[in-house]
Coordinates of C-alpha atoms in Angstrom, one line a residue:
Chain A
M1 CA 86.4 85.9 73.4
T2 CA 89.4 83.6 72.9
E3 CA 88.1 80.1 72.0
M4 CA 90.8 78.1 73.7
L5 CA 94.0 78.3 75.8
V6 CA 96.6 75.7 76.7
I7 CA 98.9 76.6 79.6
G8 CA 101.8 74.2 80.4
Y9 CA 103.8 75.1 83.5
G10 CA 106.8 73.9 85.5
N11 CA 110.5 74.3 85.9
L12 CA 112.4 73.2 82.8
L13 CA 115.6 72.8 84.9
R14 CA 114.0 70.3 87.3
G15 CA 113.7 67.3 85.1
D16 CA 110.1 66.0 84.7
D17 CA 108.7 69.2 86.4
G18 CA 109.1 70.8 82.9
V19 CA 106.9 68.3 81.1
G20 CA 104.1 71.0 80.7
H21 CA 106.5 72.9 78.4
H22 CA 107.2 69.8 76.3
V23 CA 103.5 69.1 75.8
V24 CA 102.9 72.7 74.8
A25 CA 105.8 72.4 72.3
A26 CA 104.2 69.3 70.8
L27 CA 100.9 71.2 70.4
E28 CA 102.0 74.6 69.2
S29 CA 101.9 74.0 65.5
L30 CA 98.5 72.4 65.8
L31 CA 96.7 75.2 67.6
P32 CA 95.9 78.8 66.6
E33 CA 98.7 81.2 67.2
G34 CA 98.8 82.7 70.6
S35 CA 96.7 80.0 72.2
A36 CA 99.5 77.8 73.8
F37 CA 101.7 79.1 76.6
A38 CA 104.6 77.4 78.4
I39 CA 105.4 79.2 81.7
H40 CA 107.3 78.7 84.9
Q41 CA 104.4 79.0 87.2
L42 CA 100.9 80.3 87.5
T43 CA 100.6 83.9 88.7
P44 CA 97.6 86.2 89.4
E45 CA 97.9 87.8 86.0
W46 CA 96.7 84.6 84.3
S47 CA 93.3 85.1 86.0
E48 CA 92.7 88.0 83.6
T49 CA 94.0 86.1 80.6
I50 CA 91.8 83.0 81.1
S51 CA 88.7 85.1 81.8
H52 CA 88.6 85.8 78.1
A53 CA 88.7 82.1 77.1
R54 CA 85.9 79.6 76.7
N55 CA 88.0 76.5 77.2
V56 CA 91.3 76.2 79.1
V57 CA 93.6 73.2 79.6
F58 CA 96.4 73.4 82.2
V59 CA 99.2 70.9 81.9
D60 CA 101.4 70.2 84.9
A61 CA 103.7 67.5 86.3
A62 CA 102.4 65.5 89.2
V63 CA 104.0 63.5 92.0
G64 CA 102.9 59.8 92.2
D65 CA 103.9 56.2 92.1
S66 CA 103.4 55.6 88.3
P67 CA 105.9 57.7 86.3
G68 CA 104.4 58.6 83.0
E69 CA 100.8 58.2 84.0
V70 CA 98.6 60.8 82.4
R71 CA 95.5 61.9 84.2
C72 CA 92.8 64.4 83.4
L73 CA 90.6 66.3 85.8
R74 CA 87.9 68.8 85.4
L75 CA 88.6 71.9 87.5
V76 CA 86.4 74.2 89.5
P77 CA 87.4 77.4 91.2
R78 CA 89.0 76.9 94.6
V79 CA 90.7 79.3 96.9
Y80 CA 94.1 78.0 97.6
Q81 CA 97.5 79.5 97.5
P82 CA 100.5 77.2 98.1
G83 CA 103.1 80.0 98.1
S84 CA 103.7 83.7 97.8
H85 CA 104.4 83.9 94.1
E86 CA 102.3 81.1 92.6
L87 CA 98.8 79.9 92.3
T88 CA 97.1 76.6 91.6
A89 CA 95.1 76.3 88.5
E90 CA 92.0 76.2 90.7
G91 CA 93.1 79.3 92.4
V92 CA 93.5 81.1 89.1
L93 CA 90.0 80.1 88.1
S94 CA 88.7 81.4 91.5
M95 CA 90.5 84.7 91.0
S96 CA 89.1 84.9 87.4
A97 CA 85.6 84.5 88.7
D98 CA 86.0 86.9 91.6
L99 CA 87.8 89.7 89.7
F100 CA 86.6 89.4 86.1
G101 CA 83.2 87.9 86.5
R102 CA 83.7 84.7 84.7
Y103 CA 85.8 81.6 84.4
P104 CA 86.3 79.2 81.5
N105 CA 85.5 75.6 81.2
A106 CA 88.7 74.1 82.5
H107 CA 90.7 70.9 82.8
I108 CA 94.1 69.9 84.0
V109 CA 96.2 67.2 82.4
T110 CA 98.9 65.9 84.7
I111 CA 101.8 63.6 83.9
T112 CA 103.3 61.8 86.9
G113 CA 107.0 62.6 87.1
K114 CA 109.8 60.2 87.9
S115 CA 112.6 62.6 88.8
F116 CA 112.5 66.3 89.8
E117 CA 116.2 66.6 90.4
L118 CA 118.4 69.2 88.5
S119 CA 118.2 68.2 84.8
D120 CA 117.1 69.8 81.6
S121 CA 115.6 66.6 80.1
L122 CA 112.7 64.3 80.8
T123 CA 113.0 60.8 82.0
T124 CA 112.1 58.1 79.5
P125 CA 108.6 57.2 80.8
V126 CA 107.6 60.8 81.1
A127 CA 109.0 61.7 77.6
A128 CA 106.9 58.8 76.2
S129 CA 103.8 60.3 77.7
V130 CA 104.2 63.7 76.1
P131 CA 102.3 62.7 72.9
V132 CA 99.6 60.9 74.9
A133 CA 99.0 64.0 77.0
A134 CA 99.1 66.2 73.9
R135 CA 96.4 64.1 72.3
I136 CA 94.2 64.3 75.4
V137 CA 94.6 68.1 75.4
L138 CA 93.5 68.2 71.8
E139 CA 90.5 66.1 72.6
L140 CA 89.5 68.4 75.4
L141 CA 89.8 71.3 73.1
G142 CA 87.8 69.6 70.4
E143 CA 90.8 69.6 68.1
N144 CA 91.1 66.2 66.4
K145 CA 94.6 66.5 65.1
A146 CA 97.3 64.1 65.9
P147 CA 100.3 65.7 67.6
E148 CA 103.7 64.8 66.4
R149 CA 106.3 63.5 68.7
Chain B
M1 CA 115.5 82.3 131.9
S2 CA 116.6 83.7 128.5
K3 CA 115.0 82.2 125.4
T4 CA 115.4 82.3 121.7
I5 CA 112.6 82.5 119.2
I6 CA 113.5 81.1 115.8
I7 CA 111.5 81.9 112.6
D8 CA 112.7 79.3 110.3
P9 CA 112.1 79.1 107.4
V10 CA 111.1 82.6 106.5
T11 CA 111.1 81.3 103.0
R12 CA 110.4 78.3 100.8
I13 CA 111.6 78.7 97.2
E14 CA 113.7 81.6 96.0
G15 CA 115.0 82.8 99.3
H16 CA 116.3 81.0 102.3
S17 CA 116.5 82.9 105.5
K18 CA 115.5 82.8 109.1
I19 CA 114.9 85.2 111.9
T20 CA 116.0 84.7 115.5
I21 CA 114.7 86.7 118.4
H22 CA 116.4 86.4 121.7
L23 CA 114.4 87.1 124.9
D24 CA 116.0 88.0 128.3
D25 CA 115.0 86.6 131.6
A26 CA 112.1 89.0 131.9
G27 CA 110.8 88.0 128.5
R28 CA 111.9 91.2 126.7
V29 CA 113.6 91.1 123.4
S30 CA 117.3 91.5 123.9
D31 CA 118.4 90.9 120.3
A32 CA 117.0 89.9 116.9
R33 CA 118.8 88.9 113.7
F34 CA 117.8 88.3 110.1
H35 CA 119.9 85.5 108.6
V36 CA 120.2 84.6 104.9
T37 CA 121.0 81.0 104.8
Q38 CA 121.3 80.4 101.1
F39 CA 124.5 80.7 99.1
R40 CA 124.4 81.5 95.4
G41 CA 128.0 81.9 94.5
F42 CA 127.5 83.5 91.1
E43 CA 130.7 85.5 91.4
K44 CA 132.7 82.2 91.5
L45 CA 130.6 80.5 88.9
V46 CA 131.3 83.0 86.2
E47 CA 135.1 82.9 86.5
G48 CA 136.6 81.8 83.2
R49 CA 133.5 82.5 81.1
P50 CA 133.6 84.9 78.2
F51 CA 132.6 88.4 79.4
H52 CA 129.8 88.8 76.8
E53 CA 127.9 85.9 78.5
M54 CA 127.7 87.9 81.7
P55 CA 124.3 89.6 81.0
S56 CA 122.6 86.3 80.3
L57 CA 124.4 84.5 83.1
T58 CA 123.8 87.0 85.8
A59 CA 120.2 87.5 84.8
R60 CA 119.7 84.0 86.2
V61 CA 120.4 85.4 89.7
C62 CA 116.7 86.1 89.9
G63 CA 113.4 85.3 88.3
I64 CA 111.7 88.4 89.5
C65 CA 114.2 91.0 88.4
P66 CA 116.4 89.5 85.7
V67 CA 116.2 92.7 83.7
S68 CA 117.9 94.6 86.5
H69 CA 120.9 92.3 86.3
L70 CA 120.9 92.4 82.5
I71 CA 121.1 96.2 82.6
A72 CA 123.9 96.5 85.2
S73 CA 125.8 93.7 83.6
A74 CA 125.5 95.1 80.1
K75 CA 126.7 98.4 81.4
A76 CA 129.8 96.7 83.0
C77 CA 130.4 95.0 79.6
D78 CA 130.0 98.4 77.8
A79 CA 132.8 99.6 80.0
L80 CA 135.0 96.6 79.1
L81 CA 134.4 97.4 75.4
A82 CA 135.0 101.1 76.2
V83 CA 132.3 102.1 73.7
K84 CA 129.7 104.8 73.8
I85 CA 126.4 103.0 73.0
P86 CA 123.9 104.5 70.6
E87 CA 121.4 106.9 72.2
A88 CA 118.4 104.9 71.0
A89 CA 119.9 101.8 72.7
T90 CA 120.3 103.8 75.9
N91 CA 116.7 105.0 75.8
L92 CA 115.4 101.5 75.0
R93 CA 117.4 100.0 77.9
Q94 CA 115.9 102.7 80.1
V95 CA 112.3 101.8 79.0
L96 CA 113.1 98.2 79.8
N97 CA 114.5 99.0 83.2
L98 CA 111.5 101.2 84.0
A99 CA 109.1 98.5 83.0
Q100 CA 110.9 96.1 85.2
I101 CA 110.6 98.4 88.1
L102 CA 106.9 98.9 87.4
Q103 CA 106.1 95.2 87.3
S104 CA 108.2 94.4 90.3
H105 CA 106.8 97.3 92.4
A106 CA 103.3 96.1 91.4
L107 CA 104.1 92.6 92.6
S108 CA 105.5 93.9 95.9
F109 CA 102.7 96.4 96.6
F110 CA 99.6 94.7 95.3
H111 CA 100.3 91.0 95.4
L112 CA 102.5 90.7 98.5
S113 CA 101.9 93.7 100.8
S114 CA 98.4 94.8 100.1
P115 CA 96.9 91.9 102.1
D116 CA 98.4 93.5 105.2
L117 CA 97.2 96.9 104.3
V118 CA 93.7 95.9 103.2
L119 CA 92.9 93.2 105.8
G120 CA 95.1 94.3 108.6
M121 CA 98.2 92.8 110.2
D122 CA 96.2 90.7 112.6
A123 CA 93.8 89.3 110.1
A124 CA 93.6 85.5 109.9
P125 CA 96.3 84.1 107.7
Q126 CA 93.8 82.0 105.8
T127 CA 92.3 85.2 104.4
R128 CA 95.2 87.5 104.5
N129 CA 96.3 86.9 101.0
L130 CA 95.5 88.0 97.5
F131 CA 92.2 86.1 97.5
G132 CA 91.2 88.0 100.6
V133 CA 92.0 91.3 98.8
A134 CA 90.1 90.1 95.8
A135 CA 87.0 89.6 98.0
D136 CA 87.4 92.7 100.1
K137 CA 88.7 95.2 97.6
P138 CA 88.5 93.8 94.1
D139 CA 89.3 97.1 92.3
L140 CA 92.7 97.2 94.0
A141 CA 93.4 93.6 93.1
R142 CA 92.4 94.2 89.5
D143 CA 94.7 97.3 89.4
G144 CA 97.6 95.3 90.7
I145 CA 97.1 92.5 88.1
W146 CA 96.7 95.1 85.3
L147 CA 99.8 97.1 86.3
R148 CA 102.0 94.1 86.7
Q149 CA 100.8 92.7 83.4
Y150 CA 101.5 96.0 81.7
G151 CA 105.1 96.1 83.0
Q152 CA 105.6 92.5 81.8
E153 CA 104.0 93.2 78.4
I154 CA 106.4 96.1 77.9
I155 CA 109.3 93.9 78.6
A156 CA 108.0 91.2 76.2
H157 CA 107.3 93.8 73.5
L158 CA 110.9 95.1 73.8
A159 CA 112.9 92.1 74.6
G160 CA 110.8 89.1 73.3
K161 CA 109.8 87.5 76.5
R162 CA 108.8 88.5 80.1
I163 CA 111.4 86.6 82.0
H164 CA 115.0 86.2 81.3
P165 CA 115.1 88.0 78.0
A166 CA 118.4 88.2 76.2
W167 CA 117.8 91.4 74.2
V168 CA 120.2 93.6 76.2
V169 CA 123.8 92.9 75.0
P170 CA 127.2 94.5 75.5
G171 CA 127.2 97.6 73.3
G172 CA 123.4 98.2 73.2
V173 CA 120.5 96.0 72.4
S174 CA 120.1 93.3 69.8
A175 CA 117.2 94.6 67.8
P176 CA 115.4 98.0 67.3
L177 CA 111.9 98.7 68.5
T178 CA 109.1 98.6 65.9
A179 CA 106.5 101.3 65.5
D180 CA 103.6 99.0 66.2
R181 CA 105.1 97.7 69.4
R182 CA 105.8 101.3 70.6
D183 CA 102.2 102.3 69.8
I184 CA 100.8 99.3 71.7
I185 CA 102.8 100.3 74.8
L186 CA 101.9 104.0 74.5
A187 CA 98.2 103.3 74.1
K188 CA 98.0 101.9 77.6
V189 CA 99.8 104.8 79.3
P190 CA 96.7 106.8 80.3
E191 CA 95.0 103.7 81.9
A192 CA 98.2 102.9 83.8
I193 CA 98.4 106.4 85.2
Q194 CA 94.8 106.3 86.2
R195 CA 95.2 103.0 88.1
I196 CA 98.3 104.1 89.9
R197 CA 96.8 107.4 90.9
R198 CA 93.7 105.7 92.3
T199 CA 95.9 103.4 94.3
L200 CA 98.0 106.3 95.6
D201 CA 94.8 108.1 96.7
W202 CA 93.7 104.9 98.6
Y203 CA 97.1 104.4 100.2
K204 CA 97.1 108.0 101.5
E205 CA 93.7 107.4 103.1
V206 CA 94.7 104.2 104.9
F207 CA 98.3 104.5 105.9
G208 CA 97.4 106.6 109.0
H209 CA 95.8 103.4 110.4
F210 CA 99.2 101.9 110.8
D211 CA 100.7 104.3 113.3
A212 CA 102.4 101.7 115.4
E213 CA 103.9 100.0 112.4
I214 CA 105.1 103.3 110.9
R215 CA 106.7 104.1 114.3
T216 CA 108.4 100.8 114.6
F217 CA 109.1 99.4 111.1
A218 CA 112.8 100.2 110.7
N219 CA 112.1 103.7 111.7
F220 CA 115.6 105.1 112.6
P221 CA 118.2 107.5 111.3
S222 CA 120.4 106.2 108.6
L223 CA 122.1 107.2 105.4
F224 CA 120.4 106.8 102.1
L225 CA 122.1 105.8 98.8
G226 CA 121.0 106.0 95.2
L227 CA 121.7 107.4 91.7
V228 CA 120.7 110.9 90.8
S229 CA 120.8 112.6 87.4
E230 CA 123.1 115.6 86.7
Q231 CA 120.0 117.8 87.5
G232 CA 119.4 116.0 90.8
E233 CA 116.4 114.2 89.4
L234 CA 115.3 110.6 90.0
E235 CA 117.5 108.4 87.9
M236 CA 117.2 104.7 87.4
Y237 CA 119.8 104.0 84.7
D238 CA 122.6 106.6 84.5
G239 CA 123.7 109.4 86.8
K240 CA 126.0 109.4 89.8
L241 CA 125.7 108.1 93.3
R242 CA 124.7 110.2 96.2
F243 CA 124.5 109.7 99.9
V244 CA 122.3 111.8 102.1
D245 CA 121.8 111.6 105.9
A246 CA 118.7 111.4 108.0
T247 CA 118.2 115.1 107.8
G248 CA 118.3 115.0 104.0
R249 CA 121.8 116.7 103.9
I250 CA 124.1 115.5 101.1
V251 CA 127.0 113.6 102.7
A252 CA 128.7 112.6 99.4
D253 CA 127.8 113.3 95.8
G254 CA 128.8 112.8 92.3
I255 CA 130.3 109.4 93.0
E256 CA 131.3 107.4 89.9
A257 CA 130.9 103.6 90.0
H258 CA 134.7 103.1 90.1
Q259 CA 134.9 105.3 93.2
F260 CA 132.3 103.3 95.1
G261 CA 135.0 101.4 97.0
D262 CA 136.3 104.6 98.4
Y263 CA 133.0 105.1 100.2
V264 CA 131.7 101.6 101.0
E265 CA 133.2 98.5 102.5
E266 CA 131.5 95.1 102.8
A267 CA 131.3 93.4 106.2
V268 CA 130.7 89.7 106.5
E269 CA 128.4 88.5 109.2
P270 CA 129.2 85.1 110.8
D271 CA 125.5 84.1 110.7
S272 CA 124.5 85.1 107.2
Y273 CA 125.5 84.7 103.6
L274 CA 124.3 88.2 102.9
K275 CA 127.1 90.7 102.8
S276 CA 126.6 93.9 104.8
P277 CA 128.0 97.0 103.1
Y278 CA 128.5 100.1 105.2
Y279 CA 129.6 103.7 104.7
K280 CA 133.3 103.5 105.3
S281 CA 134.0 106.7 107.1
M282 CA 131.3 106.0 109.7
G283 CA 132.6 102.4 110.3
Y284 CA 130.8 99.2 111.0
P285 CA 128.0 99.0 111.9
D286 CA 127.3 102.7 112.3
G287 CA 127.7 103.3 108.6
I288 CA 124.2 101.8 108.0
Y289 CA 122.5 103.0 104.9
R290 CA 119.4 102.2 102.9
V291 CA 118.7 101.9 99.2
G292 CA 115.5 101.5 97.1
P293 CA 112.4 103.5 96.6
L294 CA 112.5 105.2 100.1
A295 CA 116.1 106.1 99.7
R296 CA 115.7 107.3 96.1
L297 CA 112.9 109.7 97.1
N298 CA 114.8 110.9 100.1
L299 CA 117.9 111.9 98.2
I300 CA 116.7 113.6 95.0
D301 CA 116.3 117.3 94.5
R302 CA 113.2 116.8 92.3
V303 CA 111.6 113.9 90.4
G304 CA 111.6 115.1 86.9
T305 CA 108.1 114.0 85.7
P306 CA 105.1 116.2 86.5
M307 CA 102.6 113.9 88.2
A308 CA 105.2 112.0 90.3
E309 CA 106.7 115.4 91.2
E310 CA 103.4 116.5 92.7
E311 CA 103.1 113.3 94.7
W312 CA 106.7 113.5 95.8
A313 CA 106.1 117.0 97.2
E314 CA 103.4 115.6 99.3
F315 CA 105.6 112.6 100.4
R316 CA 108.3 115.0 101.5
M317 CA 105.8 116.5 103.9
L318 CA 105.8 113.3 106.0
E319 CA 108.9 114.4 107.9
R320 CA 111.2 117.4 108.1
G321 CA 114.2 115.6 106.7
A322 CA 114.3 112.3 105.1
A323 CA 111.3 109.9 105.6
L324 CA 112.8 107.4 108.0
S325 CA 110.2 104.7 108.5
S326 CA 110.6 101.8 106.2
F327 CA 106.9 101.3 106.2
Q328 CA 106.8 104.2 103.7
Y329 CA 108.7 102.1 101.2
H330 CA 105.2 101.2 100.1
Y331 CA 104.3 104.9 99.5
A332 CA 107.6 105.5 97.7
R333 CA 107.0 102.4 95.5
L334 CA 103.7 103.8 94.3
I335 CA 105.2 107.2 93.5
E336 CA 108.0 105.5 91.6
M337 CA 105.4 103.5 89.6
L338 CA 103.9 106.8 88.5
Y339 CA 107.3 108.1 87.6
C340 CA 108.1 104.9 85.6
V341 CA 105.0 105.3 83.4
E342 CA 105.5 109.0 82.8
K343 CA 109.1 108.4 81.9
I344 CA 108.3 105.5 79.6
D345 CA 105.8 107.7 77.8
K346 CA 108.5 110.4 77.4
L347 CA 111.2 108.0 76.2
L348 CA 109.0 106.3 73.7
N349 CA 108.0 109.6 72.3
W350 CA 111.6 110.6 71.7
H351 CA 112.0 111.4 68.0
D352 CA 114.6 108.7 67.2
I353 CA 113.4 105.8 69.4
L354 CA 112.8 103.6 66.3
S355 CA 116.4 104.0 65.1
E356 CA 117.9 101.0 63.5
H357 CA 121.3 101.9 65.0
V358 CA 121.1 100.2 68.5
R359 CA 124.4 98.5 69.0
A360 CA 128.1 99.4 69.1
T361 CA 130.5 96.7 68.5
A362 CA 134.1 96.3 69.6
D363 CA 136.6 93.9 71.1
P364 CA 137.4 94.5 74.8
N365 CA 139.4 97.7 75.2
S366 CA 139.6 97.7 79.0
L367 CA 140.3 94.9 81.5
E368 CA 138.0 96.2 84.2
G369 CA 134.5 97.5 84.0
Y370 CA 131.7 98.7 86.4
G371 CA 128.0 98.8 85.8
V372 CA 125.6 100.6 88.0
S373 CA 121.8 101.0 87.7
E374 CA 118.8 101.3 90.0
A375 CA 116.9 98.0 90.4
P376 CA 113.5 97.9 91.9
R377 CA 115.0 97.3 95.4
G378 CA 117.9 99.7 95.0
T379 CA 121.3 100.3 93.6
L380 CA 122.7 97.4 91.8
M381 CA 126.4 97.2 91.0
H382 CA 128.4 94.8 88.8
H383 CA 132.2 95.0 88.7
Y384 CA 134.2 92.7 86.4
K385 CA 137.8 92.0 85.6
I386 CA 138.8 90.1 82.5
D387 CA 142.0 88.8 80.9
R388 CA 143.2 89.8 77.4
K389 CA 141.1 87.1 75.8
G390 CA 138.0 88.5 77.3
L391 CA 137.5 85.7 79.9
M392 CA 136.2 86.6 83.3
Q393 CA 138.8 86.6 86.0
W394 CA 136.8 88.2 88.8
A395 CA 133.4 89.6 89.5
N396 CA 131.7 91.3 92.4
L397 CA 128.0 91.9 92.5
I398 CA 126.6 94.2 95.1
I399 CA 122.8 93.8 95.1
A400 CA 120.2 96.1 96.6
T401 CA 119.3 93.7 99.3
G402 CA 122.9 93.6 100.5
H403 CA 122.9 97.4 100.9
N404 CA 119.9 97.0 103.1
S405 CA 121.2 94.2 105.2
L406 CA 122.2 96.2 108.2
A407 CA 118.9 98.2 108.1
M408 CA 116.8 95.0 107.8
N409 CA 118.6 93.6 110.9
K410 CA 118.0 96.7 112.8
G411 CA 114.4 96.8 111.7
V412 CA 113.7 93.3 112.8
Y413 CA 115.1 94.1 116.2
Q414 CA 113.0 97.3 116.5
V415 CA 109.8 95.5 115.5
A416 CA 110.4 92.6 117.7
R417 CA 111.1 94.8 120.7
Y418 CA 107.8 96.6 120.2
F419 CA 105.6 93.7 119.4
V420 CA 107.1 90.6 121.0
H421 CA 106.5 90.0 124.7
G422 CA 106.7 87.1 127.0
E423 CA 106.6 83.4 126.1
K424 CA 103.5 83.3 124.0
I425 CA 103.7 83.9 120.3
D426 CA 100.8 85.0 118.2
E427 CA 100.1 85.3 114.5
G428 CA 100.0 89.1 114.5
M429 CA 103.5 89.3 116.0
L430 CA 104.8 86.8 113.5
N431 CA 103.3 88.7 110.6
R432 CA 104.8 92.0 111.7
V433 CA 108.3 90.6 112.0
E434 CA 107.9 89.4 108.5
A435 CA 106.2 92.5 107.3
V436 CA 109.1 94.8 108.3
I437 CA 111.3 92.6 106.0
R438 CA 108.6 92.8 103.4
T439 CA 108.8 96.6 103.3
F440 CA 112.3 96.3 101.9
D441 CA 111.1 93.9 99.3
P442 CA 114.3 91.8 99.6
C443 CA 115.2 90.0 96.5
L444 CA 117.3 87.4 98.2
S445 CA 114.2 85.9 99.6
C446 CA 111.1 86.5 97.6
S447 CA 109.2 84.6 100.1
T448 CA 109.9 87.0 102.9
H449 CA 107.1 88.7 101.0
A450 CA 104.9 85.7 101.8
F451 CA 101.6 85.8 103.5
G452 CA 98.7 83.5 104.2
Q453 CA 99.7 80.0 103.7
M454 CA 103.4 80.6 103.7
P455 CA 105.1 77.8 105.6
M456 CA 106.7 79.1 108.7
S457 CA 107.4 78.1 112.2
I458 CA 108.4 80.0 115.3
Q459 CA 109.9 78.1 118.1
L460 CA 110.4 79.4 121.6
L461 CA 113.4 77.5 123.0
S462 CA 115.0 77.5 126.4
P463 CA 118.8 78.0 126.5
D464 CA 119.2 74.2 126.7
G465 CA 117.1 73.7 123.6
E466 CA 113.8 72.7 125.3
L467 CA 110.8 73.7 123.2
L468 CA 108.6 76.0 125.2
D469 CA 106.2 77.2 122.6
E470 CA 105.7 76.7 118.9
L471 CA 103.6 78.3 116.3
K472 CA 103.3 76.6 112.9
R473 CA 101.8 77.9 109.7
G474 CA 101.5 75.8 106.6
V475 CA 104.6 73.7 107.4
R476 CA 104.4 70.4 105.5

């Protein structure tokens, strides 16, 4: 059984949509090897991977009125598929439960984005929130280490 | 009063396309068209770039099959260098290409098409998705996840990452394979074969339930194009091009990449960014041909791996000549998955697969180069011209989906004629029009694979634009 997983996802070429990757990069050196992943989108294959974990934190960008706002939600399995190639974190949990008999304790940490236009960098408020989000992820995982910027 | 049904968008993210269906005064389908409305322009974007960047640049054409572009591009660059690449590198590239085909076929069959096959074309869209398959047939869903994961793991073991790896380079590959990674891949071969065979057995049990779809899903005579080995075996990396006709008779054979232009011309349609290649001597649009799994299994003399060979023999019994229904792309895809795993097993057991010598180096020795390989969806061709400094002057990419353009159009028309009647639109009709496109697994538009909550609307319009009927699905 894997103790913990962090999965940050989004498009690195669409500005703040890639913030999940940046949070994972900030955490990588603080977590056990092979427990932090930065990916483009969630696919059904992740349902198998997370079924072996006790504790999973997803990190994603969100749309909202307060750029840089960091929010944390506990997740439960829910059947919902927004597109043909991607799943929501709740959908991955649902598939994990249905196909592999269990799902982990799961949270999602979201960072509200300011711009999702073509860009390979984060906007200022979102970049400033990366260490905040990373710290929350560590708390959720029970790892009390301070992430570096 | 004549009317037009527009399915727009058929896509949301990767692909942008729409389908129009024209009805005559009596409500019968008089025409149907598949339009690709996105423009990529990679051929212009790469002009002026150093040729050695081409594999990485063109891999960005697609997030589903970047490896296919890497392979074809690297082969075109090999031709510019005019070098013979080390045998270990050739074999490692082959393994990578086969893993790509395996994972892509798994995505197509299990994740995208199996909801139609398991739950039925008329099932409610809310459940006709992978969640529905997971609930109704969890073994199948698990097999799909496992097989796609396996293909992606092989790519990651060889090339460092699953998507957009940069390991394939002009002249070979950038690093040799290690023994531990080879052994990890080989250890899962038996389970992969077991899962594919189980799925094949299931498919052969159920496809008979889809008589109407088999009869109408792009079921017509056409030519078929693909690579074959010197021995006439299934070939995904090297070999020469072959055309067969609907009876299975060889029309042209032994075609080298640089001769392709002698056989094929590309037509441009006024209502689509997708080019429409056709077999030159038969003219446009009669020179319609298909590529991909169905074509490949129609044109070979034998498969070349034992278990896939057995399955292919059974597949060949479907019809006297070539299998003509595009519905059987699904069947062909499963047989090819079996072939891929068997061939990977064989290549990784080759005595010198761990060789350190995996790259030939040279400056450009030729100003023009071709690269051809088989991608999951069919024959992929890259053709480059450079100047004496090695800068790209011109590029032409003929992708598998382009080869299938005329056939997809004809298929949409055939399906619409059979399933669309009158002024009312229903979900089953909409799904079948999509599903015929889905059998081709077009890369231009990954979301033509879509199901369930895919955003789509069909509008029934009068000639003066009046909205007569509308069906919306998941449109935001």
